[in-house]
């Protein structure tokens, strides 16, 4: 039995339309994801620059206010990687990359069963030796 002419034209056309719609949706999702990551990297880079030049102390009230403003979480550690202040609960043992460099921008880490973008900030010399982990 043959299909009617309407279905012979309509079925391939609808199938092609659905296929193209799915391909365009997947490409759009990939591009949007990349744009969001770039925006997060740019925001973290700006935040790192501001934090490196800061003169205020990284105390808990200051870190909590920064967390409220930025949506990021902060963990301040000393030179021996002991936690001084934190805006989130810290499990024992504490382990995050300790190198303070822009190469850690947007590096993803698993912490407290959540995935974060991570960077470590150290103040410019001759200030204190605290290291501030930014988790976004």
GROMACS .gro file of N, CA, C and O in nm:
model
  544
    1UNK      N    1   0.083  -0.117   0.000
    1UNK     CA    2   0.000   0.000   0.000
    1UNK      C    3   0.088   0.124   0.000
    1UNK      O    4   0.184   0.134   0.075
    2UNK      N    5   0.055   0.218  -0.081
    2UNK     CA    6   0.133   0.340  -0.093
    2UNK      C    7   0.078   0.448  -0.002
    2UNK      O    8  -0.041   0.455   0.022
    3UNK      N    9   0.169   0.535   0.043
    3UNK     CA   10   0.126   0.649   0.123
    3UNK      C   11   0.067   0.754   0.029
    3UNK      O   12   0.112   0.770  -0.085
    4UNK      N   13  -0.026   0.834   0.081
    4UNK     CA   14  -0.075   0.945   0.000
    4UNK      C   15   0.036   1.047  -0.023
    4UNK      O   16   0.132   1.057   0.054
    5UNK      N   17   0.024   1.122  -0.127
    5UNK     CA   18   0.126   1.221  -0.164
    5UNK      C   19   0.150   1.322  -0.053
    5UNK      O   20   0.264   1.363  -0.028
    6UNK      N   21   0.044   1.361   0.017
    6UNK     CA   22   0.059   1.455   0.129
    6UNK      C   23   0.156   1.401   0.233
    6UNK      O   24   0.244   1.472   0.280
    7UNK      N   25   0.141   1.275   0.273
    7UNK     CA   26   0.230   1.217   0.375
    7UNK      C   27   0.370   1.195   0.321
    7UNK      O   28   0.468   1.204   0.396
    8UNK      N   29   0.384   1.165   0.194
    8UNK     CA   30   0.516   1.146   0.136
    8UNK      C   31   0.597   1.275   0.141
    8UNK      O   32   0.720   1.272   0.149
    9UNK      N   33   0.532   1.388   0.136
    9UNK     CA   34   0.601   1.518   0.144
    9UNK      C   35   0.610   1.565   0.290
    9UNK      O   36   0.714   1.612   0.335
   10UNK      N   37   0.501   1.549   0.365
   10UNK     CA   38   0.493   1.602   0.501
   10UNK      C   39   0.583   1.530   0.600
   10UNK      O   40   0.651   1.593   0.681
   11UNK      N   41   0.588   1.398   0.598
   11UNK     CA   42   0.666   1.321   0.696
   11UNK      C   43   0.816   1.354   0.686
   11UNK      O   44   0.879   1.385   0.788
   12UNK      N   45   0.880   1.348   0.567
   12UNK     CA   46   1.022   1.384   0.563
   12UNK      C   47   1.046   1.530   0.602
   12UNK      O   48   1.144   1.562   0.670
   13UNK      N   49   0.957   1.619   0.562
   13UNK     CA   50   0.974   1.760   0.595
   13UNK      C   51   0.965   1.782   0.745
   13UNK      O   52   1.048   1.852   0.804
   14UNK      N   53   0.867   1.722   0.811
   14UNK     CA   54   0.854   1.735   0.956
   14UNK      C   55   0.972   1.669   1.028
   14UNK      O   56   1.024   1.722   1.127
   15UNK      N   57   1.015   1.554   0.979
   15UNK     CA   58   1.131   1.487   1.040
   15UNK      C   59   1.257   1.571   1.029
   15UNK      O   60   1.333   1.584   1.126
   16UNK      N   61   1.280   1.630   0.913
   16UNK     CA   62   1.396   1.717   0.895
   16UNK      C   63   1.387   1.841   0.985
   16UNK      O   64   1.486   1.884   1.044
   17UNK      N   65   1.267   1.896   0.997
   17UNK     CA   66   1.246   2.014   1.082
   17UNK      C   67   1.276   1.982   1.227
   17UNK      O   68   1.345   2.057   1.297
   18UNK      N   69   1.228   1.869   1.276
   18UNK     CA   70   1.253   1.829   1.415
   18UNK      C   71   1.402   1.803   1.436
   18UNK      O   72   1.460   1.845   1.538
   19UNK      N   73   1.467   1.738   1.343
   19UNK     CA   74   1.610   1.711   1.354
   19UNK      C   75   1.691   1.841   1.358
   19UNK      O   76   1.780   1.858   1.442
   20UNK      N   77   1.659   1.935   1.269
   20UNK     CA   78   1.730   2.063   1.269
   20UNK      C   79   1.704   2.142   1.396
   20UNK      O   80   1.794   2.207   1.450
   21UNK      N   81   1.582   2.136   1.448
   21UNK     CA   82   1.550   2.203   1.574
   21UNK      C   83   1.633   2.148   1.689
   21UNK      O   84   1.685   2.223   1.772
   22UNK      N   85   1.649   2.015   1.692
   22UNK     CA   86   1.730   1.954   1.798
   22UNK      C   87   1.877   1.994   1.784
   22UNK      O   88   1.943   2.025   1.884
   23UNK      N   89   1.931   1.994   1.663
   23UNK     CA   90   2.071   2.031   1.641
   23UNK      C   91   2.094   2.176   1.682
   23UNK      O   92   2.191   2.208   1.752
   24UNK      N   93   2.004   2.266   1.641
   24UNK     CA   94   2.018   2.407   1.677
   24UNK      C   95   2.009   2.425   1.828
   24UNK      O   96   2.083   2.504   1.887
   25UNK      N   97   1.922   2.351   1.894
   25UNK     CA   98   1.908   2.360   2.040
   25UNK      C   99   2.035   2.315   2.111
   25UNK      O  100   2.080   2.379   2.207
   26UNK      N  101   2.095   2.206   2.066
   26UNK     CA  102   2.218   2.156   2.128
   26UNK      C  103   2.332   2.256   2.106
   26UNK      O  104   2.407   2.288   2.201
   27UNK      N  105   2.345   2.309   1.986
   27UNK     CA  106   2.451   2.407   1.958
   27UNK      C  107   2.429   2.532   2.043
   27UNK      O  108   2.524   2.587   2.101
   28UNK      N  109   2.306   2.577   2.056
   28UNK     CA  110   2.275   2.694   2.137
   28UNK      C  111   2.310   2.670   2.284
   28UNK      O  112   2.365   2.758   2.351
   29UNK      N  113   2.281   2.552   2.336
   29UNK     CA  114   2.313   2.521   2.475
   29UNK      C  115   2.464   2.520   2.497
   29UNK      O  116   2.513   2.571   2.599
   30UNK      N  117   2.540   2.467   2.403
   30UNK     CA  118   2.686   2.464   2.416
   30UNK      C  119   2.743   2.605   2.414
   30UNK      O  120   2.829   2.640   2.497
   31UNK      N  121   2.696   2.687   2.322
   31UNK     CA  122   2.744   2.826   2.313
   31UNK      C  123   2.707   2.904   2.438
   31UNK      O  124   2.789   2.978   2.494
   32UNK      N  125   2.585   2.888   2.487
   32UNK     CA  126   2.541   2.960   2.608
   32UNK      C  127   2.623   2.917   2.729
   32UNK      O  128   2.660   3.000   2.812
   33UNK      N  129   2.653   2.788   2.739
   33UNK     CA  130   2.735   2.739   2.851
   33UNK      C  131   2.874   2.802   2.848
   33UNK      O  132   2.928   2.842   2.952
   34UNK      N  133   2.933   2.809   2.729
   34UNK     CA  134   3.065   2.871   2.717
   34UNK      C  135   3.062   3.019   2.753
   34UNK      O  136   3.154   3.071   2.817
   35UNK      N  137   2.955   3.089   2.714
   35UNK     CA  138   2.944   3.230   2.747
   35UNK      C  139   2.929   3.252   2.897
   35UNK      O  140   2.987   3.345   2.954
   36UNK      N  141   2.854   3.165   2.964
   36UNK     CA  142   2.837   3.176   3.109
   36UNK      C  143   2.971   3.153   3.178
   36UNK      O  144   3.008   3.226   3.271
   37UNK      N  145   3.046   3.052   3.134
   37UNK     CA  146   3.177   3.026   3.195
   37UNK      C  147   3.272   3.144   3.174
   37UNK      O  148   3.347   3.180   3.265
   38UNK      N  149   3.269   3.205   3.056
   38UNK     CA  150   3.354   3.322   3.031
   38UNK      C  151   3.314   3.438   3.121
   38UNK      O  152   3.400   3.510   3.172
   39UNK      N  153   3.184   3.457   3.142
   39UNK     CA  154   3.138   3.565   3.229
   39UNK      C  155   3.181   3.539   3.374
   39UNK      O  156   3.224   3.631   3.445
   40UNK      N  157   3.173   3.414   3.418
   40UNK     CA  158   3.217   3.380   3.553
   40UNK      C  159   3.368   3.403   3.566
   40UNK      O  160   3.414   3.458   3.666
   41UNK      N  161   3.445   3.362   3.466
   41UNK     CA  162   3.590   3.384   3.469
   41UNK      C  163   3.623   3.533   3.477
   41UNK      O  164   3.710   3.574   3.552
   42UNK      N  165   3.552   3.614   3.398
   42UNK     CA  166   3.578   3.759   3.400
   42UNK      C  167   3.543   3.817   3.536
   42UNK      O  168   3.618   3.901   3.590
   43UNK      N  169   3.431   3.774   3.593
   43UNK     CA  170   3.393   3.822   3.726
   43UNK      C  171   3.493   3.781   3.832
   43UNK      O  172   3.529   3.860   3.920
   44UNK      N  173   3.540   3.656   3.825
   44UNK     CA  174   3.641   3.610   3.921
   44UNK      C  175   3.772   3.686   3.903
   44UNK      O  176   3.839   3.719   4.001
   45UNK      N  177   3.810   3.713   3.780
   45UNK     CA  178   3.934   3.787   3.755
   45UNK      C  179   3.925   3.928   3.814
   45UNK      O  180   4.021   3.975   3.876
   46UNK      N  181   3.811   3.993   3.798
   46UNK     CA  182   3.792   4.125   3.858
   46UNK      C  183   3.797   4.117   4.010
   46UNK      O  184   3.858   4.201   4.077
   47UNK      N  185   3.732   4.014   4.066
   47UNK     CA  186   3.730   3.998   4.211
   47UNK      C  187   3.871   3.972   4.265
   47UNK      O  188   3.910   4.027   4.367
   48UNK      N  189   3.948   3.888   4.194
   48UNK     CA  190   4.085   3.858   4.237
   48UNK      C  191   4.169   3.985   4.238
   48UNK      O  192   4.244   4.010   4.333
   49UNK      N  193   4.157   4.066   4.135
   49UNK     CA  194   4.233   4.191   4.130
   49UNK      C  195   4.199   4.282   4.246
   49UNK      O  196   4.287   4.342   4.309
   50UNK      N  197   4.070   4.291   4.279
   50UNK     CA  198   4.029   4.375   4.392
   50UNK      C  199   4.077   4.320   4.525
   50UNK      O  200   4.120   4.394   4.613
   51UNK      N  201   4.069   4.187   4.541
   51UNK     CA  202   4.110   4.126   4.667
   51UNK      C  203   4.260   4.132   4.688
   51UNK      O  204   4.307   4.145   4.801
   52UNK      N  205   4.339   4.123   4.580
   52UNK     CA  206   4.485   4.129   4.594
   52UNK      C  207   4.530   4.266   4.643
   52UNK      O  208   4.627   4.276   4.715
   53UNK      N  209   4.458   4.369   4.603
   53UNK     CA  210   4.496   4.506   4.641
   53UNK      C  211   4.427   4.554   4.767
   53UNK      O  212   4.447   4.667   4.810
   54UNK      N  213   4.344   4.469   4.829
   54UNK     CA  214   4.265   4.513   4.944
   54UNK      C  215   4.354   4.536   5.067
   54UNK      O  216   4.457   4.472   5.084
   55UNK      N  217   4.307   4.626   5.150
   55UNK     CA  218   4.379   4.654   5.276
   55UNK      C  219   4.296   4.617   5.397
   55UNK      O  220   4.346   4.621   5.509
   56UNK      N  221   4.169   4.582   5.377
   56UNK     CA  222   4.083   4.545   5.490
   56UNK      C  223   4.114   4.401   5.532
   56UNK      O  224   4.158   4.319   5.451
   57UNK      N  225   4.087   4.369   5.658
   57UNK     CA  226   4.116   4.233   5.706
   57UNK      C  227   4.014   4.133   5.652
   57UNK      O  228   3.897   4.166   5.632
   58UNK      N  229   4.057   4.010   5.630
   58UNK     CA  230   3.967   3.905   5.584
   58UNK      C  231   3.908   3.834   5.705
   58UNK      O  232   3.934   3.717   5.731
   59UNK      N  233   3.826   3.906   5.782
   59UNK     CA  234   3.760   3.849   5.899
   59UNK      C  235   3.626   3.792   5.856
   59UNK      O  236   3.576   3.817   5.746
   60UNK      N  237   3.562   3.717   5.946
   60UNK     CA  238   3.436   3.652   5.913
   60UNK      C  239   3.326   3.751   5.872
   60UNK      O  240   3.259   3.729   5.772
   61UNK      N  241   3.306   3.861   5.945
   61UNK     CA  242   3.202   3.955   5.900
   61UNK      C  243   3.229   4.012   5.761
   61UNK      O  244   3.137   4.027   5.680
   62UNK      N  245   3.354   4.040   5.730
   62UNK     CA  246   3.389   4.093   5.599
   62UNK      C  247   3.366   3.986   5.492
   62UNK      O  248   3.308   4.015   5.386
   63UNK      N  249   3.408   3.862   5.519
   63UNK     CA  250   3.388   3.754   5.422
   63UNK      C  251   3.240   3.726   5.399
   63UNK      O  252   3.198   3.700   5.287
   64UNK      N  253   3.158   3.733   5.506
   64UNK     CA  254   3.014   3.711   5.490
   64UNK      C  255   2.951   3.821   5.407
   64UNK      O  256   2.864   3.795   5.323
   65UNK      N  257   2.993   3.946   5.426
   65UNK     CA  258   2.940   4.055   5.345
   65UNK      C  259   2.983   4.039   5.199
   65UNK      O  260   2.903   4.061   5.107
   66UNK      N  261   3.108   3.999   5.177
   66UNK     CA  262   3.153   3.976   5.039
   66UNK      C  263   3.075   3.862   4.976
   66UNK      O  264   3.040   3.867   4.859
   67UNK      N  265   3.045   3.758   5.055
   67UNK     CA  266   2.968   3.645   5.004
   67UNK      C  267   2.826   3.688   4.966
   67UNK      O  268   2.773   3.646   4.863
   68UNK      N  269   2.765   3.772   5.049
   68UNK     CA  270   2.631   3.823   5.018
   68UNK      C  271   2.631   3.907   4.891
   68UNK      O  272   2.537   3.901   4.812
   69UNK      N  273   2.736   3.985   4.871
   69UNK     CA  274   2.743   4.071   4.753
   69UNK      C  275   2.773   3.995   4.624
   69UNK      O  276   2.720   4.029   4.518
   70UNK      N  277   2.857   3.894   4.632
   70UNK     CA  278   2.905   3.827   4.510
   70UNK      C  279   2.841   3.692   4.483
   70UNK      O  280   2.845   3.645   4.370
   71UNK      N  281   2.787   3.627   4.586
   71UNK     CA  282   2.733   3.493   4.569
   71UNK      C  283   2.840   3.386   4.579
   71UNK      O  284   2.811   3.268   4.563
   72UNK      N  285   2.964   3.426   4.602
   72UNK     CA  286   3.075   3.330   4.615
   72UNK      C  287   3.092   3.294   4.762
   72UNK      O  288   3.043   3.363   4.851
   73UNK      N  289   3.163   3.185   4.785
   73UNK     CA  290   3.199   3.144   4.921
   73UNK      C  291   3.348   3.167   4.939
   73UNK      O  292   3.425   3.156   4.843
   74UNK      N  293   3.390   3.200   5.061
   74UNK     CA  294   3.529   3.235   5.087
   74UNK      C  295   3.584   3.152   5.203
   74UNK      O  296   3.515   3.130   5.302
   75UNK      N  297   3.709   3.107   5.187
   75UNK     CA  298   3.780   3.034   5.292
   75UNK      C  299   3.918   3.097   5.305
   75UNK      O  300   3.997   3.096   5.211
   76UNK      N  301   3.946   3.153   5.421
   76UNK     CA  302   4.075   3.216   5.448
   76UNK      C  303   4.163   3.116   5.523
   76UNK      O  304   4.119   3.058   5.622
   77UNK      N  305   4.286   3.095   5.473
   77UNK     CA  306   4.379   3.002   5.537
   77UNK      C  307   4.512   3.072   5.561
   77UNK      O  308   4.545   3.170   5.495
   78UNK      N  309   4.588   3.019   5.657
   78UNK     CA  310   4.721   3.075   5.683
   78UNK      C  311   4.825   3.004   5.596
   78UNK      O  312   4.791   2.921   5.513
   79UNK      N  313   4.951   3.034   5.619
   79UNK     CA  314   5.057   2.979   5.535
   79UNK      C  315   5.072   2.827   5.548
   79UNK      O  316   5.123   2.761   5.458
   80UNK      N  317   5.024   2.768   5.658
   80UNK     CA  318   5.031   2.623   5.675
   80UNK      C  319   4.899   2.554   5.637
   80UNK      O  320   4.876   2.440   5.675
   81UNK      N  321   4.812   2.625   5.565
   81UNK     CA  322   4.685   2.574   5.513
   81UNK      C  323   4.585   2.539   5.623
   81UNK      O  324   4.500   2.453   5.606
   82UNK      N  325   4.594   2.607   5.738
   82UNK     CA  326   4.494   2.593   5.844
   82UNK      C  327   4.387   2.698   5.821
   82UNK      O  328   4.417   2.815   5.794
   83UNK      N  329   4.262   2.658   5.836
   83UNK     CA  330   4.150   2.749   5.813
   83UNK      C  331   4.145   2.853   5.923
   83UNK      O  332   4.147   2.822   6.042
   84UNK      N  333   4.139   2.980   5.882
   84UNK     CA  334   4.125   3.091   5.976
   84UNK      C  335   3.978   3.132   5.985
   84UNK      O  336   3.921   3.137   6.093
   85UNK      N  337   3.918   3.163   5.871
   85UNK     CA  338   3.777   3.201   5.864
   85UNK      C  339   3.716   3.137   5.740
   85UNK      O  340   3.785   3.113   5.641
   86UNK      N  341   3.585   3.111   5.746
   86UNK     CA  342   3.517   3.051   5.631
   86UNK      C  343   3.369   3.087   5.632
   86UNK      O  344   3.308   3.096   5.738
   87UNK      N  345   3.313   3.103   5.514
   87UNK     CA  346   3.169   3.131   5.503
   87UNK      C  347   3.088   3.003   5.484
   87UNK      O  348   2.966   3.009   5.478
   88UNK      N  349   3.156   2.888   5.475
   88UNK     CA  350   3.088   2.759   5.463
   88UNK      C  351   3.152   2.661   5.560
   88UNK      O  352   3.266   2.679   5.601
   89UNK      N  353   3.078   2.555   5.599
   89UNK     CA  354   3.139   2.454   5.687
   89UNK      C  355   3.257   2.385   5.618
   89UNK      O  356   3.250   2.353   5.500
   90UNK      N  357   3.362   2.364   5.694
   90UNK     CA  358   3.485   2.305   5.640
   90UNK      C  359   3.501   2.164   5.695
   90UNK      O  360   3.509   2.144   5.814
   91UNK      N  361   3.507   2.063   5.606
   91UNK     CA  362   3.533   1.926   5.653
   91UNK      C  363   3.682   1.909   5.683
   91UNK      O  364   3.765   1.983   5.633
   92UNK      N  365   3.711   1.811   5.764
   92UNK     CA  366   3.850   1.778   5.793
   92UNK      C  367   3.888   1.656   5.712
   92UNK      O  368   3.810   1.562   5.705
   93UNK      N  369   4.001   1.647   5.653
   93UNK     CA  370   4.101   1.751   5.636
   93UNK      C  371   4.065   1.846   5.522
   93UNK      O  372   3.997   1.807   5.428
   94UNK      N  373   4.109   1.968   5.533
   94UNK     CA  374   4.082   2.070   5.433
   94UNK      C  375   4.186   2.057   5.322
   94UNK      O  376   4.305   2.055   5.348
   95UNK      N  377   4.140   2.047   5.199
   95UNK     CA  378   4.236   2.036   5.089
   95UNK      C  379   4.182   2.105   4.965
   95UNK      O  380   4.082   2.062   4.908
   96UNK      N  381   4.245   2.213   4.928
   96UNK     CA  382   4.221   2.283   4.803
   96UNK      C  383   4.357   2.323   4.748
   96UNK      O  384   4.453   2.336   4.824
   97UNK      N  385   4.368   2.343   4.617
   97UNK     CA  386   4.497   2.388   4.563
   97UNK      C  387   4.541   2.517   4.631
   97UNK      O  388   4.461   2.609   4.647
   98UNK      N  389   4.667   2.525   4.669
   98UNK     CA  390   4.713   2.641   4.745
   98UNK      C  391   4.788   2.742   4.661
   98UNK      O  392   4.825   2.847   4.711
   99UNK      N  393   4.814   2.712   4.535
   99UNK     CA  394   4.886   2.808   4.451
   99UNK      C  395   4.794   2.926   4.422
   99UNK      O  396   4.680   2.910   4.382
  100UNK      N  397   4.845   3.045   4.444
  100UNK     CA  398   4.768   3.167   4.418
  100UNK      C  399   4.813   3.223   4.285
  100UNK      O  400   4.918   3.284   4.273
  101UNK      N  401   4.734   3.197   4.184
  101UNK     CA  402   4.770   3.244   4.051
  101UNK      C  403   4.646   3.252   3.965
  101UNK      O  404   4.547   3.184   3.989
  102UNK      N  405   4.652   3.335   3.862
  102UNK     CA  406   4.537   3.352   3.773
  102UNK      C  407   4.510   3.225   3.694
  102UNK      O  408   4.404   3.211   3.636
  103UNK      N  409   4.605   3.132   3.690
  103UNK     CA  410   4.581   3.008   3.614
  103UNK      C  411   4.475   2.922   3.682
  103UNK      O  412   4.425   2.829   3.622
  104UNK      N  413   4.443   2.951   3.808
  104UNK     CA  414   4.340   2.874   3.877
  104UNK      C  415   4.201   2.931   3.854
  104UNK      O  416   4.105   2.879   3.906
  105UNK      N  417   4.189   3.038   3.779
  105UNK     CA  418   4.057   3.092   3.751
  105UNK      C  419   3.974   2.989   3.677
  105UNK      O  420   4.021   2.927   3.583
  106UNK      N  421   3.853   2.972   3.723
  106UNK     CA  422   3.755   2.884   3.660
  106UNK      C  423   3.795   2.737   3.664
  106UNK      O  424   3.740   2.658   3.590
  107UNK      N  425   3.889   2.701   3.748
  107UNK     CA  426   3.918   2.558   3.766
  107UNK      C  427   3.809   2.503   3.857
  107UNK      O  428   3.779   2.558   3.960
  108UNK      N  429   3.749   2.394   3.815
  108UNK     CA  430   3.641   2.337   3.893
  108UNK      C  431   3.697   2.243   3.999
  108UNK      O  432   3.788   2.166   3.972
  109UNK      N  433   3.641   2.253   4.120
  109UNK     CA  434   3.679   2.165   4.229
  109UNK      C  435   3.552   2.111   4.295
  109UNK      O  436   3.448   2.175   4.292
  110UNK      N  437   3.563   1.992   4.353
  110UNK     CA  438   3.454   1.935   4.430
  110UNK      C  439   3.481   1.963   4.576
  110UNK      O  440   3.591   1.936   4.626
  111UNK      N  441   3.383   2.021   4.644
  111UNK     CA  442   3.401   2.058   4.784
  111UNK      C  443   3.266   2.051   4.851
  111UNK      O  444   3.168   2.109   4.802
  112UNK      N  445   3.255   1.977   4.961
  112UNK     CA  446   3.127   1.960   5.032
  112UNK      C  447   3.018   1.908   4.939
  112UNK      O  448   2.905   1.956   4.940
  113UNK      N  449   3.051   1.812   4.854
  113UNK     CA  450   2.956   1.751   4.760
  113UNK      C  451   2.896   1.850   4.661
  113UNK      O  452   2.786   1.830   4.611
  114UNK      N  453   2.965   1.958   4.635
  114UNK     CA  454   2.921   2.056   4.536
  114UNK      C  455   3.037   2.088   4.444
  114UNK      O  456   3.153   2.079   4.483
  115UNK      N  457   3.005   2.129   4.323
  115UNK     CA  458   3.107   2.168   4.227
  115UNK      C  459   3.118   2.320   4.225
  115UNK      O  460   3.017   2.390   4.214
  116UNK      N  461   3.241   2.372   4.238
  116UNK     CA  462   3.265   2.516   4.242
  116UNK      C  463   3.371   2.553   4.139
  116UNK      O  464   3.460   2.473   4.109
  117UNK      N  465   3.364   2.677   4.091
  117UNK     CA  466   3.479   2.736   4.026
  117UNK      C  467   3.568   2.785   4.139
  117UNK      O  468   3.520   2.840   4.237
  118UNK      N  469   3.698   2.765   4.126
  118UNK     CA  470   3.789   2.796   4.236
  118UNK      C  471   3.904   2.884   4.189
  118UNK      O  472   3.955   2.867   4.079
  119UNK      N  473   3.941   2.977   4.274
  119UNK     CA  474   4.069   3.047   4.257
  119UNK      C  475   4.121   3.082   4.395
  119UNK      O  476   4.044   3.095   4.490
  120UNK      N  477   4.251   3.092   4.406
  120UNK     CA  478   4.316   3.127   4.532
  120UNK      C  479   4.379   3.264   4.517
  120UNK      O  480   4.444   3.293   4.416
  121UNK      N  481   4.358   3.348   4.617
  121UNK     CA  482   4.405   3.487   4.612
  121UNK      C  483   4.504   3.510   4.724
  121UNK      O  484   4.478   3.477   4.839
  122UNK      N  485   4.616   3.569   4.689
  122UNK     CA  486   4.715   3.609   4.790
  122UNK      C  487   4.738   3.759   4.772
  122UNK      O  488   4.746   3.807   4.660
  123UNK      N  489   4.744   3.829   4.883
  123UNK     CA  490   4.765   3.973   4.875
  123UNK      C  491   4.904   4.002   4.822
  123UNK      O  492   4.998   3.926   4.838
  124UNK      N  493   4.913   4.116   4.759
  124UNK     CA  494   5.044   4.157   4.706
  124UNK      C  495   5.138   4.189   4.823
  124UNK      O  496   5.096   4.243   4.923
  125UNK      N  497   5.267   4.154   4.810
  125UNK     CA  498   5.362   4.183   4.918
  125UNK      C  499   5.367   4.333   4.942
  125UNK      O  500   5.341   4.409   4.850
  126UNK      N  501   5.398   4.377   5.059
  126UNK     CA  502   5.447   4.308   5.179
  126UNK      C  503   5.338   4.278   5.280
  126UNK      O  504   5.365   4.272   5.398
  127UNK      N  505   5.217   4.258   5.238
  127UNK     CA  506   5.106   4.234   5.331
  127UNK      C  507   5.116   4.095   5.392
  127UNK      O  508   5.211   4.021   5.370
  128UNK      N  509   5.011   4.057   5.467
  128UNK     CA  510   5.014   3.929   5.540
  128UNK      C  511   5.022   3.808   5.447
  128UNK      O  512   5.013   3.821   5.326
  129UNK      N  513   5.039   3.692   5.507
  129UNK     CA  514   5.060   3.570   5.430
  129UNK      C  515   4.933   3.487   5.415
  129UNK      O  516   4.939   3.372   5.376
  130UNK      N  517   4.817   3.546   5.449
  130UNK     CA  518   4.691   3.474   5.433
  130UNK      C  519   4.664   3.445   5.286
  130UNK      O  520   4.701   3.521   5.198
  131UNK      N  521   4.596   3.334   5.265
  131UNK     CA  522   4.552   3.296   5.132
  131UNK      C  523   4.400   3.285   5.138
  131UNK      O  524   4.345   3.231   5.233
  132UNK      N  525   4.333   3.340   5.039
  132UNK     CA  526   4.187   3.338   5.037
  132UNK      C  527   4.140   3.254   4.919
  132UNK      O  528   4.173   3.282   4.804
  133UNK      N  529   4.066   3.148   4.950
  133UNK     CA  530   4.007   3.063   4.846
  133UNK      C  531   3.870   3.119   4.812
  133UNK      O  532   3.788   3.141   4.901
  134UNK      N  533   3.846   3.141   4.684
  134UNK     CA  534   3.716   3.189   4.636
  134UNK      C  535   3.648   3.074   4.565
  134UNK      O  536   3.702   3.018   4.469
  135UNK      N  537   3.532   3.036   4.614
  135UNK     CA  538   3.454   2.925   4.557
  135UNK      C  539   3.324   2.981   4.503
  135UNK      O  540   3.243   3.035   4.576
  136UNK      N  541   3.305   2.971   4.371
  136UNK     CA  542   3.184   3.026   4.309
  136UNK      C  543   3.109   2.916   4.239
  136UNK      O  544   3.163   2.844   4.160
   0.00000   0.00000   0.00000
